[in-house]
Coordinates of C-alpha atoms in Angstrom, one line a residue:
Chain A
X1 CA 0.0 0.0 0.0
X2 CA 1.3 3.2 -1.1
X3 CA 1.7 5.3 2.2
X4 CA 1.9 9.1 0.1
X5 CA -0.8 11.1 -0.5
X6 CA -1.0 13.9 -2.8
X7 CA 0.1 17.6 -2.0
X8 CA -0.3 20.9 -3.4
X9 CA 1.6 23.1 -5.4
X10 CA 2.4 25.2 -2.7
X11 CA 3.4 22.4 -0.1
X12 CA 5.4 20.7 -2.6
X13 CA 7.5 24.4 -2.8
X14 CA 7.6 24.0 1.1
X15 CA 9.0 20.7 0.5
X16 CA 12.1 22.9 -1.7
X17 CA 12.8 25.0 1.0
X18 CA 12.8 22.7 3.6
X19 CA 15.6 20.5 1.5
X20 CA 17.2 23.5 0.0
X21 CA 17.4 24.7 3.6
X22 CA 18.9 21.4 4.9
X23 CA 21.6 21.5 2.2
X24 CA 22.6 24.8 3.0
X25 CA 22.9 23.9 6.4
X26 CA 25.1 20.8 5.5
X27 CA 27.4 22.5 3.2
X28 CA 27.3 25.8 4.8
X29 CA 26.5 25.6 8.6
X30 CA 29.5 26.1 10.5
X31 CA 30.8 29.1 7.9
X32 CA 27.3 30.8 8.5
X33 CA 27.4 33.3 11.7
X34 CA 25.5 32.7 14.7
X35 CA 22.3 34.4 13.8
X36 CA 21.7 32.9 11.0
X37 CA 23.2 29.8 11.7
X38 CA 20.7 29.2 14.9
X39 CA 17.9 30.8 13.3
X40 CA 18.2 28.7 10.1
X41 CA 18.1 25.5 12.3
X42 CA 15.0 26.9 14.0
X43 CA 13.4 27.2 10.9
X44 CA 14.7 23.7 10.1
X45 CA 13.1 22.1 13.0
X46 CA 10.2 23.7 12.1
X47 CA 9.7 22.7 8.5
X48 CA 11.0 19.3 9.2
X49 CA 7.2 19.2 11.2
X50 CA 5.8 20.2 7.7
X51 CA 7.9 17.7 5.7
X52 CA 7.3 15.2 8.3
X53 CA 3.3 15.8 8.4
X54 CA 3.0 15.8 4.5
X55 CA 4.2 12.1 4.6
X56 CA 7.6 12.6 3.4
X57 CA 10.7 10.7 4.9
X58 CA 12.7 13.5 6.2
X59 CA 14.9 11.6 8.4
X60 CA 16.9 12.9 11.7
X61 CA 18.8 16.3 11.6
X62 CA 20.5 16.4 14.5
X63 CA 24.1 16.3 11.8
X64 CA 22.8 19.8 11.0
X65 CA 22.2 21.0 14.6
X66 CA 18.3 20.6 15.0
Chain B
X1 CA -7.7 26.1 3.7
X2 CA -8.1 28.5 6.8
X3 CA -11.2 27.0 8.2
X4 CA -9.8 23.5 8.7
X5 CA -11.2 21.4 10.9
X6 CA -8.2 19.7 11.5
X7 CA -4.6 20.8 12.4
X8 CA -3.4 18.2 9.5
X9 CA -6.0 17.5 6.8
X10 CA -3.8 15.2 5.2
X11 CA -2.9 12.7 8.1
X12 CA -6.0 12.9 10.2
X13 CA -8.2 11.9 7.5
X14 CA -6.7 9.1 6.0
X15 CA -8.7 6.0 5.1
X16 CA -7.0 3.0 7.7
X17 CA -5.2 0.9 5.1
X18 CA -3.8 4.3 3.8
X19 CA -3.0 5.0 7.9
X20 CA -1.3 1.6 8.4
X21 CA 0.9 2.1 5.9
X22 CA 2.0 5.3 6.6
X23 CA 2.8 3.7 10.4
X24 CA 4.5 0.9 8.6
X25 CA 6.9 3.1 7.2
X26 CA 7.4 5.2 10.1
X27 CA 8.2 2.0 11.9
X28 CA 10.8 0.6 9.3
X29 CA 12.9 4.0 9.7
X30 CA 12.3 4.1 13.7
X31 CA 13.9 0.8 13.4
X32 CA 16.7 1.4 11.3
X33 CA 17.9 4.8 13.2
X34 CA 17.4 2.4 16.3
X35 CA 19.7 -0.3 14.8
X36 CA 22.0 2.9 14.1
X37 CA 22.0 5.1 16.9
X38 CA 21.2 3.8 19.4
X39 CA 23.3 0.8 21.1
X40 CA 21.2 0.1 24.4
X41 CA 18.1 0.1 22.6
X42 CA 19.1 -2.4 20.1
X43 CA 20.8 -4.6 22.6
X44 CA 17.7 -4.6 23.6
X45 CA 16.1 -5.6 20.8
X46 CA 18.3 -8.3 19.7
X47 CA 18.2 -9.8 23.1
X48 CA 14.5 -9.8 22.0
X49 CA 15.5 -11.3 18.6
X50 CA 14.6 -8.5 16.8
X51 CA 17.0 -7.8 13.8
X52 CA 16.6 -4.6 11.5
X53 CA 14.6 -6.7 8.4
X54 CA 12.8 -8.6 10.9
X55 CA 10.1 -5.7 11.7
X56 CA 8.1 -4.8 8.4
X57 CA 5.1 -4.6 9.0
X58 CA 2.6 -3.8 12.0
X59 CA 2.2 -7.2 12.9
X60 CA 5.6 -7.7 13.6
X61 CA 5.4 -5.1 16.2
X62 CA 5.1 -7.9 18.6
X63 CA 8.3 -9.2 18.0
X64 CA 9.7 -6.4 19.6
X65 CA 10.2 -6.7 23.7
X66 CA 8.3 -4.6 26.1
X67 CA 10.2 -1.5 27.5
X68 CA 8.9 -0.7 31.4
X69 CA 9.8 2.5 33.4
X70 CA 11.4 -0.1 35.2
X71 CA 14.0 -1.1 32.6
X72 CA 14.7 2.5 31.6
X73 CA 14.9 3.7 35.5
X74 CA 17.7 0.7 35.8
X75 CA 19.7 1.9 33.1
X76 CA 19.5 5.8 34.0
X77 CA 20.2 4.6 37.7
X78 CA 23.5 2.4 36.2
X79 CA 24.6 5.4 34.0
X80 CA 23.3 8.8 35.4
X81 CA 22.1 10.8 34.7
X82 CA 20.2 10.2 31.4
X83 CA 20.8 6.0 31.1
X84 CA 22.2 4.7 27.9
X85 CA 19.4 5.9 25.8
X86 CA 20.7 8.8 23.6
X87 CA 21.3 8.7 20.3
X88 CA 23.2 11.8 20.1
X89 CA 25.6 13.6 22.9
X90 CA 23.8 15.8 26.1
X91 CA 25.3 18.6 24.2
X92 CA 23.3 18.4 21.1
X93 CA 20.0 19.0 23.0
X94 CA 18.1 22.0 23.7
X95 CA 15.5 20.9 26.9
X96 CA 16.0 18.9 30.2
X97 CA 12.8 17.8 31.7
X98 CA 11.9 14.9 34.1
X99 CA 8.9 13.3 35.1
X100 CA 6.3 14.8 37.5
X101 CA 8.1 12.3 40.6
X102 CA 4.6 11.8 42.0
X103 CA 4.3 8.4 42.1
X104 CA 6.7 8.2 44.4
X105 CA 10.1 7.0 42.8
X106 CA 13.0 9.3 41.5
X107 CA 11.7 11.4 38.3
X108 CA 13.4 9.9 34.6
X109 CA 15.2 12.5 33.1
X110 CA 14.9 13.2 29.7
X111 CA 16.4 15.5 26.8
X112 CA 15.7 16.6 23.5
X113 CA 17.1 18.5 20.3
X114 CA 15.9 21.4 18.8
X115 CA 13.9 18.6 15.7
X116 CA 12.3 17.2 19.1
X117 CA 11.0 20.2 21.0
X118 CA 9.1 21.6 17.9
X119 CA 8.0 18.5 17.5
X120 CA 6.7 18.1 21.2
X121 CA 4.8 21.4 20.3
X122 CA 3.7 19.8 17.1
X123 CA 1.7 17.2 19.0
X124 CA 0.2 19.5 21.2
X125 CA -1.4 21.8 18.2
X126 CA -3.2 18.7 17.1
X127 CA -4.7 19.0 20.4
X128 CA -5.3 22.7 20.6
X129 CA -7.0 22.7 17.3
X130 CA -9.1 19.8 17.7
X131 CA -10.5 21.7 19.9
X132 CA -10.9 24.7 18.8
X133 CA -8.6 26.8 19.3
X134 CA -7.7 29.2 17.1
X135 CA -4.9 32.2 16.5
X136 CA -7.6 34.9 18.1
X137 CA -7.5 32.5 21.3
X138 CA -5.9 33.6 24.7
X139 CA -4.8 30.9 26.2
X140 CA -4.2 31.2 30.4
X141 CA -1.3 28.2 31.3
X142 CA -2.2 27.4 35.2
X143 CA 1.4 25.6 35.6
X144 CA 4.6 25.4 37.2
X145 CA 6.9 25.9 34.3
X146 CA 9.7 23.6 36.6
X147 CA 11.3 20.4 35.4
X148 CA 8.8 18.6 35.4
X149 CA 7.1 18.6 31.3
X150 CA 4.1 19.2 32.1
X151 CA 2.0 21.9 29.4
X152 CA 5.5 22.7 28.2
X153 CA 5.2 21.9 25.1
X154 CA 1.6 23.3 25.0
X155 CA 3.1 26.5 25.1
X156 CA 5.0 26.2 22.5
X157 CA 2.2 24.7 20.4
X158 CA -0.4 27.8 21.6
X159 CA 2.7 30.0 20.1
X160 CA 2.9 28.3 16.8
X161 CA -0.7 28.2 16.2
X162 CA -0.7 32.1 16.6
X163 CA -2.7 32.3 20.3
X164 CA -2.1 34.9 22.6
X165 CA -0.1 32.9 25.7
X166 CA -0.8 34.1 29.3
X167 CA 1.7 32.0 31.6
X168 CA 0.5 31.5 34.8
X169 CA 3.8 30.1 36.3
X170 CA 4.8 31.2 40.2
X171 CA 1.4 32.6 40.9
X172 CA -1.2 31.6 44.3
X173 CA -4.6 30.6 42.9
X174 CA -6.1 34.1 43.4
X175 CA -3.5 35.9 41.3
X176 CA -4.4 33.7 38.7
X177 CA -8.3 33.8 38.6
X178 CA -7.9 37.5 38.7
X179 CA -5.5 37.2 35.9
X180 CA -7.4 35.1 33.9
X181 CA -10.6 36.9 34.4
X182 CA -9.0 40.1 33.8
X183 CA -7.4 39.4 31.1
X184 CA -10.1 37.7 29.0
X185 CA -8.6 34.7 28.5
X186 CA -10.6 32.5 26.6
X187 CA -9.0 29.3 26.8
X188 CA -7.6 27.9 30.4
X189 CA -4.8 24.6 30.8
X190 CA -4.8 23.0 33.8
X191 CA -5.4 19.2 35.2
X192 CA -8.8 18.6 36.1
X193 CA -8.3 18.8 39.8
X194 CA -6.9 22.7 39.5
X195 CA -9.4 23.5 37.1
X196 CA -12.2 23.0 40.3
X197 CA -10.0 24.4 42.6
X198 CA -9.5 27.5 40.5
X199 CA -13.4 27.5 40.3
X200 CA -14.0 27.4 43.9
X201 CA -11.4 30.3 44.5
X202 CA -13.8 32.3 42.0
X203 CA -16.5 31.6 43.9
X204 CA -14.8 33.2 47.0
X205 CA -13.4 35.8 45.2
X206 CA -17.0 36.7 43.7
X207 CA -15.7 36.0 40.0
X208 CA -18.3 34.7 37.4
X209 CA -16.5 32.0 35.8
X210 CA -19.4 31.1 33.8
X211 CA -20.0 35.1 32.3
X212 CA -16.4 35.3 31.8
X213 CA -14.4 35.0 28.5
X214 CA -13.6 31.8 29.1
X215 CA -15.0 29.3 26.4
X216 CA -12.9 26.5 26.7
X217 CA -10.6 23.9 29.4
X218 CA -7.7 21.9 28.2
X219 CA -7.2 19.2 30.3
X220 CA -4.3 17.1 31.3
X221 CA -2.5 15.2 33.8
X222 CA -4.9 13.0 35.6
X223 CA -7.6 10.5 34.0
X224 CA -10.3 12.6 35.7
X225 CA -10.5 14.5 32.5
X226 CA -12.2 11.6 31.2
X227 CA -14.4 10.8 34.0
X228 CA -17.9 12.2 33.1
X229 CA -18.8 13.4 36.9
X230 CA -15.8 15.3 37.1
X231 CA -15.6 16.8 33.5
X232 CA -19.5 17.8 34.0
X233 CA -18.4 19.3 37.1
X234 CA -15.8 21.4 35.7
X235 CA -17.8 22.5 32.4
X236 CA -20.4 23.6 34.8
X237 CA -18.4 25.2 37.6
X238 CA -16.4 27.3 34.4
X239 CA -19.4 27.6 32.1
X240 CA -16.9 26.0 29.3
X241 CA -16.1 23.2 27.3
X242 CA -14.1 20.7 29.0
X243 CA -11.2 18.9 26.5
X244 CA -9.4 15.9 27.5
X245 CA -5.6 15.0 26.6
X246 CA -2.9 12.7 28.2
X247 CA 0.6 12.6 27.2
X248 CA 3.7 11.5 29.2
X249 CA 7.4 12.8 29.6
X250 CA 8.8 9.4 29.0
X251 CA 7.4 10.3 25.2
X252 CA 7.7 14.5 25.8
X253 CA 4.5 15.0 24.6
X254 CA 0.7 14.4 24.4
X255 CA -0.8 11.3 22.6
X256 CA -4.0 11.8 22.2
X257 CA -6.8 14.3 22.5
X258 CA -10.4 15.0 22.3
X259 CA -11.9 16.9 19.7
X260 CA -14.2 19.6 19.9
X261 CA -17.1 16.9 18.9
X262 CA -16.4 15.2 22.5
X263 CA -17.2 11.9 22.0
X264 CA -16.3 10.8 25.6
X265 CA -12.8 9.8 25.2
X266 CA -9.6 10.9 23.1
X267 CA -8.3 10.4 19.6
X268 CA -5.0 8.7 19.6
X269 CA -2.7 10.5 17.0
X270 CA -2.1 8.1 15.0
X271 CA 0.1 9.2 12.1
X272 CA 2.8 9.7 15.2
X273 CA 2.4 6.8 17.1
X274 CA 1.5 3.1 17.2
X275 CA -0.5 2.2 20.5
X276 CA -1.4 -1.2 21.5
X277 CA -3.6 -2.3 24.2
X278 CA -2.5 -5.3 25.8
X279 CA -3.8 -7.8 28.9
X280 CA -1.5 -5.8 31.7
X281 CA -1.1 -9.5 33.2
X282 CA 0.1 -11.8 30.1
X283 CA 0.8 -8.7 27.5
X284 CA -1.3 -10.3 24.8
X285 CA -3.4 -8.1 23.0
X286 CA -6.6 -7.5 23.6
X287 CA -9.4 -6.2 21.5
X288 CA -11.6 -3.4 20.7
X289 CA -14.2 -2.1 23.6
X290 CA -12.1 -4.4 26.5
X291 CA -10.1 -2.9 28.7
X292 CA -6.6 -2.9 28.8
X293 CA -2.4 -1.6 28.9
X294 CA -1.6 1.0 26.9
X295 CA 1.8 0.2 25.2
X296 CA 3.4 3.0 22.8
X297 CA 5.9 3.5 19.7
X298 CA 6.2 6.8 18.9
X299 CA 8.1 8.0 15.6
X300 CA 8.6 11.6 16.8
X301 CA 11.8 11.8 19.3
X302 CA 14.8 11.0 18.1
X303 CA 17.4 11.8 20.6
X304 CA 14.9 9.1 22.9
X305 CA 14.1 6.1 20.5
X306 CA 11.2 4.6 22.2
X307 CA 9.4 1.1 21.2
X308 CA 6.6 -0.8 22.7
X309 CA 6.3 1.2 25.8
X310 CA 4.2 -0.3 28.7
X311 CA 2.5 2.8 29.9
X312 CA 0.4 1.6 33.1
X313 CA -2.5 3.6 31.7
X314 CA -6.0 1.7 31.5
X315 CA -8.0 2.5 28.0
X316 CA -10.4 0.7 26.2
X317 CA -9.7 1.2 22.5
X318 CA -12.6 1.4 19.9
X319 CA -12.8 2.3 16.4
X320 CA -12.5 5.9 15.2
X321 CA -16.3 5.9 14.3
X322 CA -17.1 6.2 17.1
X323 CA -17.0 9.8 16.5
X324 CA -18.4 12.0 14.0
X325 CA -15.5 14.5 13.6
X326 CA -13.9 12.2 10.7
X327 CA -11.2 11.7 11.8
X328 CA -9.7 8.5 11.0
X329 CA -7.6 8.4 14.5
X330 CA -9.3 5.3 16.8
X331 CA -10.7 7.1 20.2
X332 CA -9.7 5.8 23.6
X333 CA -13.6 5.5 25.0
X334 CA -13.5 7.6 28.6
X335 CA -9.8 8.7 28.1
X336 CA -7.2 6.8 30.4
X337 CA -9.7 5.0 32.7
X338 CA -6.5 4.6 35.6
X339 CA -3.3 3.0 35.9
X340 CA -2.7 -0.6 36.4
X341 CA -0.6 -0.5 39.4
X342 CA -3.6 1.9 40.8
X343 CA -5.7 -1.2 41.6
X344 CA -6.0 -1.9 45.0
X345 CA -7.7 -5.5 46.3
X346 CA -9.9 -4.4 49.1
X347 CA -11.1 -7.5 51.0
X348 CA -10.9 -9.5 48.0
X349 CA -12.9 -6.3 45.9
X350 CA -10.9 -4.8 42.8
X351 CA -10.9 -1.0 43.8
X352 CA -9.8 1.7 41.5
X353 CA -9.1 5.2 42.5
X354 CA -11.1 6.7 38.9
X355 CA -14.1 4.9 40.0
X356 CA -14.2 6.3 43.5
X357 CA -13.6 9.3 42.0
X358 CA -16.9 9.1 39.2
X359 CA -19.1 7.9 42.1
X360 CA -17.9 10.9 44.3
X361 CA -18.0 13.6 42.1
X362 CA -21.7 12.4 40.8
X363 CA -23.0 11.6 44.3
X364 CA -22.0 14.5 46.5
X365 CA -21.4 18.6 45.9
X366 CA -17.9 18.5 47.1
X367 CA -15.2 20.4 47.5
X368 CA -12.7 18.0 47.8
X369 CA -12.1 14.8 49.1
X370 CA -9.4 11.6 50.1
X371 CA -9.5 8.1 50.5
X372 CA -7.6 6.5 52.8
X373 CA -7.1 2.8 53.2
X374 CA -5.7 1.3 56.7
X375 CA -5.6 -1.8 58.7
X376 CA -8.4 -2.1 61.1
X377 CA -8.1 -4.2 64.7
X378 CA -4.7 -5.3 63.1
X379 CA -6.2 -7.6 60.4
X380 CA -8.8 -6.2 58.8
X381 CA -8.0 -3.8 55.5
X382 CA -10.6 -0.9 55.5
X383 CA -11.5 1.9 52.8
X384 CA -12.9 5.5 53.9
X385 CA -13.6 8.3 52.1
X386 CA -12.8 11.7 53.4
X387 CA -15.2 14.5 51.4
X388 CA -15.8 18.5 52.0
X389 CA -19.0 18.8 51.1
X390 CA -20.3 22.2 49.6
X391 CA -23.6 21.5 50.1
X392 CA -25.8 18.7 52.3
X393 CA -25.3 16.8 55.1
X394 CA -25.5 12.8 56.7
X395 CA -27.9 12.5 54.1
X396 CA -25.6 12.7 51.7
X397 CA -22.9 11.3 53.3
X398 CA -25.0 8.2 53.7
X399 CA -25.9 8.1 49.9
X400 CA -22.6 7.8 48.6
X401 CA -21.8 5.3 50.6
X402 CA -24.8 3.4 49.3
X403 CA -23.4 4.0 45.8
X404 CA -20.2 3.1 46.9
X405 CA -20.5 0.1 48.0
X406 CA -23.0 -0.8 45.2
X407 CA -20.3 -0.4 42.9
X408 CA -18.0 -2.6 44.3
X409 CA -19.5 -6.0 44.9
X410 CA -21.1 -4.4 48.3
X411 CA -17.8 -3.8 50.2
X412 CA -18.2 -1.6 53.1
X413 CA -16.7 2.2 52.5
X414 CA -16.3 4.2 55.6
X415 CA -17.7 7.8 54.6
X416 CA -17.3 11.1 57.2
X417 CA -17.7 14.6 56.3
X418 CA -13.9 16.6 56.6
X419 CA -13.8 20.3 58.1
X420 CA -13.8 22.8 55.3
X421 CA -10.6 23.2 53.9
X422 CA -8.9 20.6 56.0
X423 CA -8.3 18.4 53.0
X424 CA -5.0 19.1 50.9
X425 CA -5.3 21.0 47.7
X426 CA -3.3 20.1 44.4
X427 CA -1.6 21.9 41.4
X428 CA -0.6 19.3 39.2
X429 CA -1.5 15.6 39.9
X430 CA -3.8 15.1 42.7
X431 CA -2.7 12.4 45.4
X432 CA -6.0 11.4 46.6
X433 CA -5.1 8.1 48.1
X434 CA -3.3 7.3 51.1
X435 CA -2.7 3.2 51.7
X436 CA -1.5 2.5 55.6
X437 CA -2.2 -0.7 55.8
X438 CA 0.2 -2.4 58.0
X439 CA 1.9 -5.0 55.1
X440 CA 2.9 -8.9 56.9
X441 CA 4.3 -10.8 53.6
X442 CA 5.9 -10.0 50.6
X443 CA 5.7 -6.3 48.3
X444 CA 1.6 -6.0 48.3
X445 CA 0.7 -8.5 50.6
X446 CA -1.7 -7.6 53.3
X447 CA -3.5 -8.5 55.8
X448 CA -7.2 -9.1 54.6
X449 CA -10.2 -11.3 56.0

């Protein structure tokens, strides 16, 4: 049984950002400065609910800092 | 879509077989960063015989060996102060938080990352807007804001969701009717037994609960949320909605809720969690409508991998039809109905604090009450019930000790009216019962005719 269900246009974009964000935060974390570095993991933790909640596999991201 | 009904549209209305798999899935990975992360954990498991292919599906969930409090207490007792059970270092998390300690042992500690916390938040919202509430809400927290979790993370969630948060921490009960009253809060979180004990300080203070802004109660911490005596009590007392949630710290978070429909019990969010109701006694599970274990997997914490849990919490399970919200999430009929280690064996009779409580509450107008069990004549265990009435007299009295002991196979309940405010008053989890019996054998064993 397929366990995904379908999305919009506009979650699917949420779905960008969250692993656009992620990335940056693997490649870029430790060069960014504090404030955006903390806030950008905020956000992280916070989208990784939305990924998370649209059925997605978003995995741990405590590598990243959240 | 603004108006929804439901915090996730997505999740909370999925058909079961649609459900199921999405748990399946959820299980595979919980498994697989368990095999990966987190060594005493999946000792544990293949102690059990569990290997990472060998859970696929939700029927293989029973493969997997029981965790108790008692297994994770021993291991944060060998290795303080967290145990063996973190998949990542103390330093990586944001939150220290323990257990409320009031059953009597030394509080679990727990901690969580920054993925976690919001995530602890994220289970509260489904709560919050199950109910009801909305962004415009103001939301009054009566709570300690110590170690212990507590509403937490319903803080966090009220924030999120866009409500306007009035903490209530370090405050006596007056300051906090006034502040609530005066501040038009219209949403108030408390356990059930503060929510009456805020009411009767309105009373004294002359504030009209009922003609205040107050439209709603989230309640949590005790099973009396559940109890339909009590919850009338409260609703009436507040002239609000009362809504029912349980969560626990060895999880972070709540795990179910009732929705604003209020079918008499709480949806169990089940796109987070897998919960199994089990025969406390053999662990086998039991089935809808019968009463029975809670035992929890829950996909959200990752610093805490947590599998098969043995709660201690009573519930009787029964399909999510049972109310007409649409949700797809199965409702825990009456909430948690007690714990299993609450049971006491009165001469022989099966006694349960909950169901003193529901005969109390429905009986008698009172203000508060204990029950206290002792050793009478030095071999005879005896039950009495301590009550403040508001209103009546012997009569009463006399009456609920009719009911009483109607309830329970006829045994004998001592029942004798308490000076007004004599009894003790409670913040978070009421400690109603007192056992003194004098004990002659081994751990329970008592004297008894």
């Amino acid at each position: 049984m397929d366990d995904s269900f379908e999305i919009s246009a506009a979650e699917t974009e949420l779905l960008d950002v969250y692993e656009r964000l992620h990335a940056i935060l693997a490649e870029h974390g430790e060069e960014l400065p504090p404030f955006a570095q903390r806030n950008a993991i905020k956000a992280l933790a916070a989208l990784w609910q939305v990924a998370n909640g649209l059925g997605r596999q978003p995995g741990q991201v405590y590598d990243v800092g959240a | 879509m603004p108006d929804s009904r439901y915090w996730n549209p997505h999740t909370e209305t999925l058909p079961l077989d649609r459900l199921e798999a999405l748990q399946e899935r959820k299980l595979r990975d919980l498994l697989d960063w368990t095999f990966a992360r987190a060594p005493w954990q999946a000792r544990r498991l293949r102690e059990g015989g569990v290997e990472p292919l060998s859970v696929q599906t939700l029927a293989d969930l029973r493969r997997i060996p029981f965790l108790t409090r008692a297994d994770w207490m021993a291991a944060q007792e060998a290795d303080p102060p967290y145990g063996p059970v973190l998949t990542q270092p103390p330093e990586a998390a944001i939150r220290y938080h323990t257990t409320s300690g009031t059953s009597g042992g030394r509080p679990l500690a727990v901690l969580d990352g920054a993925k976690d916390w919001e995530w602890i938040a994220e289970m509260w919202c489904y709560a919050f807007w199950g109910f009801g509430v909305r962004p415009v809400d103001t939301v009054f927290f009566a709570f300690g804001y110590g170690t212990f979790v507590g509403f937490w993370g319903a803080q966090y969630a009220c924030e999120k969701l866009g409500a306007l948060v009035l903490p209530g921490g370090n405050m006596s009960t007056e300051a906090r009717v006034r502040m609530l009253a005066d501040c038009d809060a219209t949403v108030v979180c408390s356990t059930p037994t503060y929510a009456l004990r805020m009411a009767q300080e309105a009373r004294r203070l002359g504030i009209d609960l009922p003609g205040s802004a107050v439209q709603r109660l989230i309640l949590s911490g005790e099973p009396a949320g559940s109890i339909p005596a009590t919850k009338a009590l409260i609703e009436a007392q507040w002239g609000a909605k009362a809504g029912d949630t349980a969560g626990m710290t060895e999880l972070g978070t709540v795990m179910m809720f009732e929705c604003d429909h209020q079918p008499g019990g709480a949806h169990i969010i089940e796109d987070h969690y897998v919960e199994e109701v089990v025969d406390p006694a053999t662990g086998e599970a039991v089935g809808y409508g019968e009463l029975g274990e809670r035992v929890v997997t829950s996909f959200g914490r990752g610093f805490i991998p947590v599998l098969r849990y043995r709660t201690g919490d009573l519930v009787c399970r029964v399909s999510a039809d049972r109310c007409s919200c649409g949700r797809g999430f199965d409702v825990y009929d009456g909430g948690i109905r007690g714990r299993a280690d609450d049971m006491k064996v009165i001469r022989g009779t099966n006694v349960y604090p909950g169901a003193v409580e529901a005969i109390v509450r429905r009986v008698a107008d009172v203000e508060e009450f204990q029950v206290r069990l002792y050793t009478a004549d030095g071999i005879r265990d005896e039950i009495e019930v301590q009550v403040e009435l508001a209103i009546g007299g012997d009569d009463v009295l006399a009456e609920l000790g009719r009911e009483l002991a109607e309830a329970h196979e006829g045994l004998r309940f001592g029942v004798r009216r308490a000076e007004a405010g004599s009894l003790p008053r409670f913040e978070l989890k009421a400690k109603r019962l007192t056992d003194e019996r004098e004990v002659w054998g081994g751990t329970g064993e008592r004297k008894a005719l």
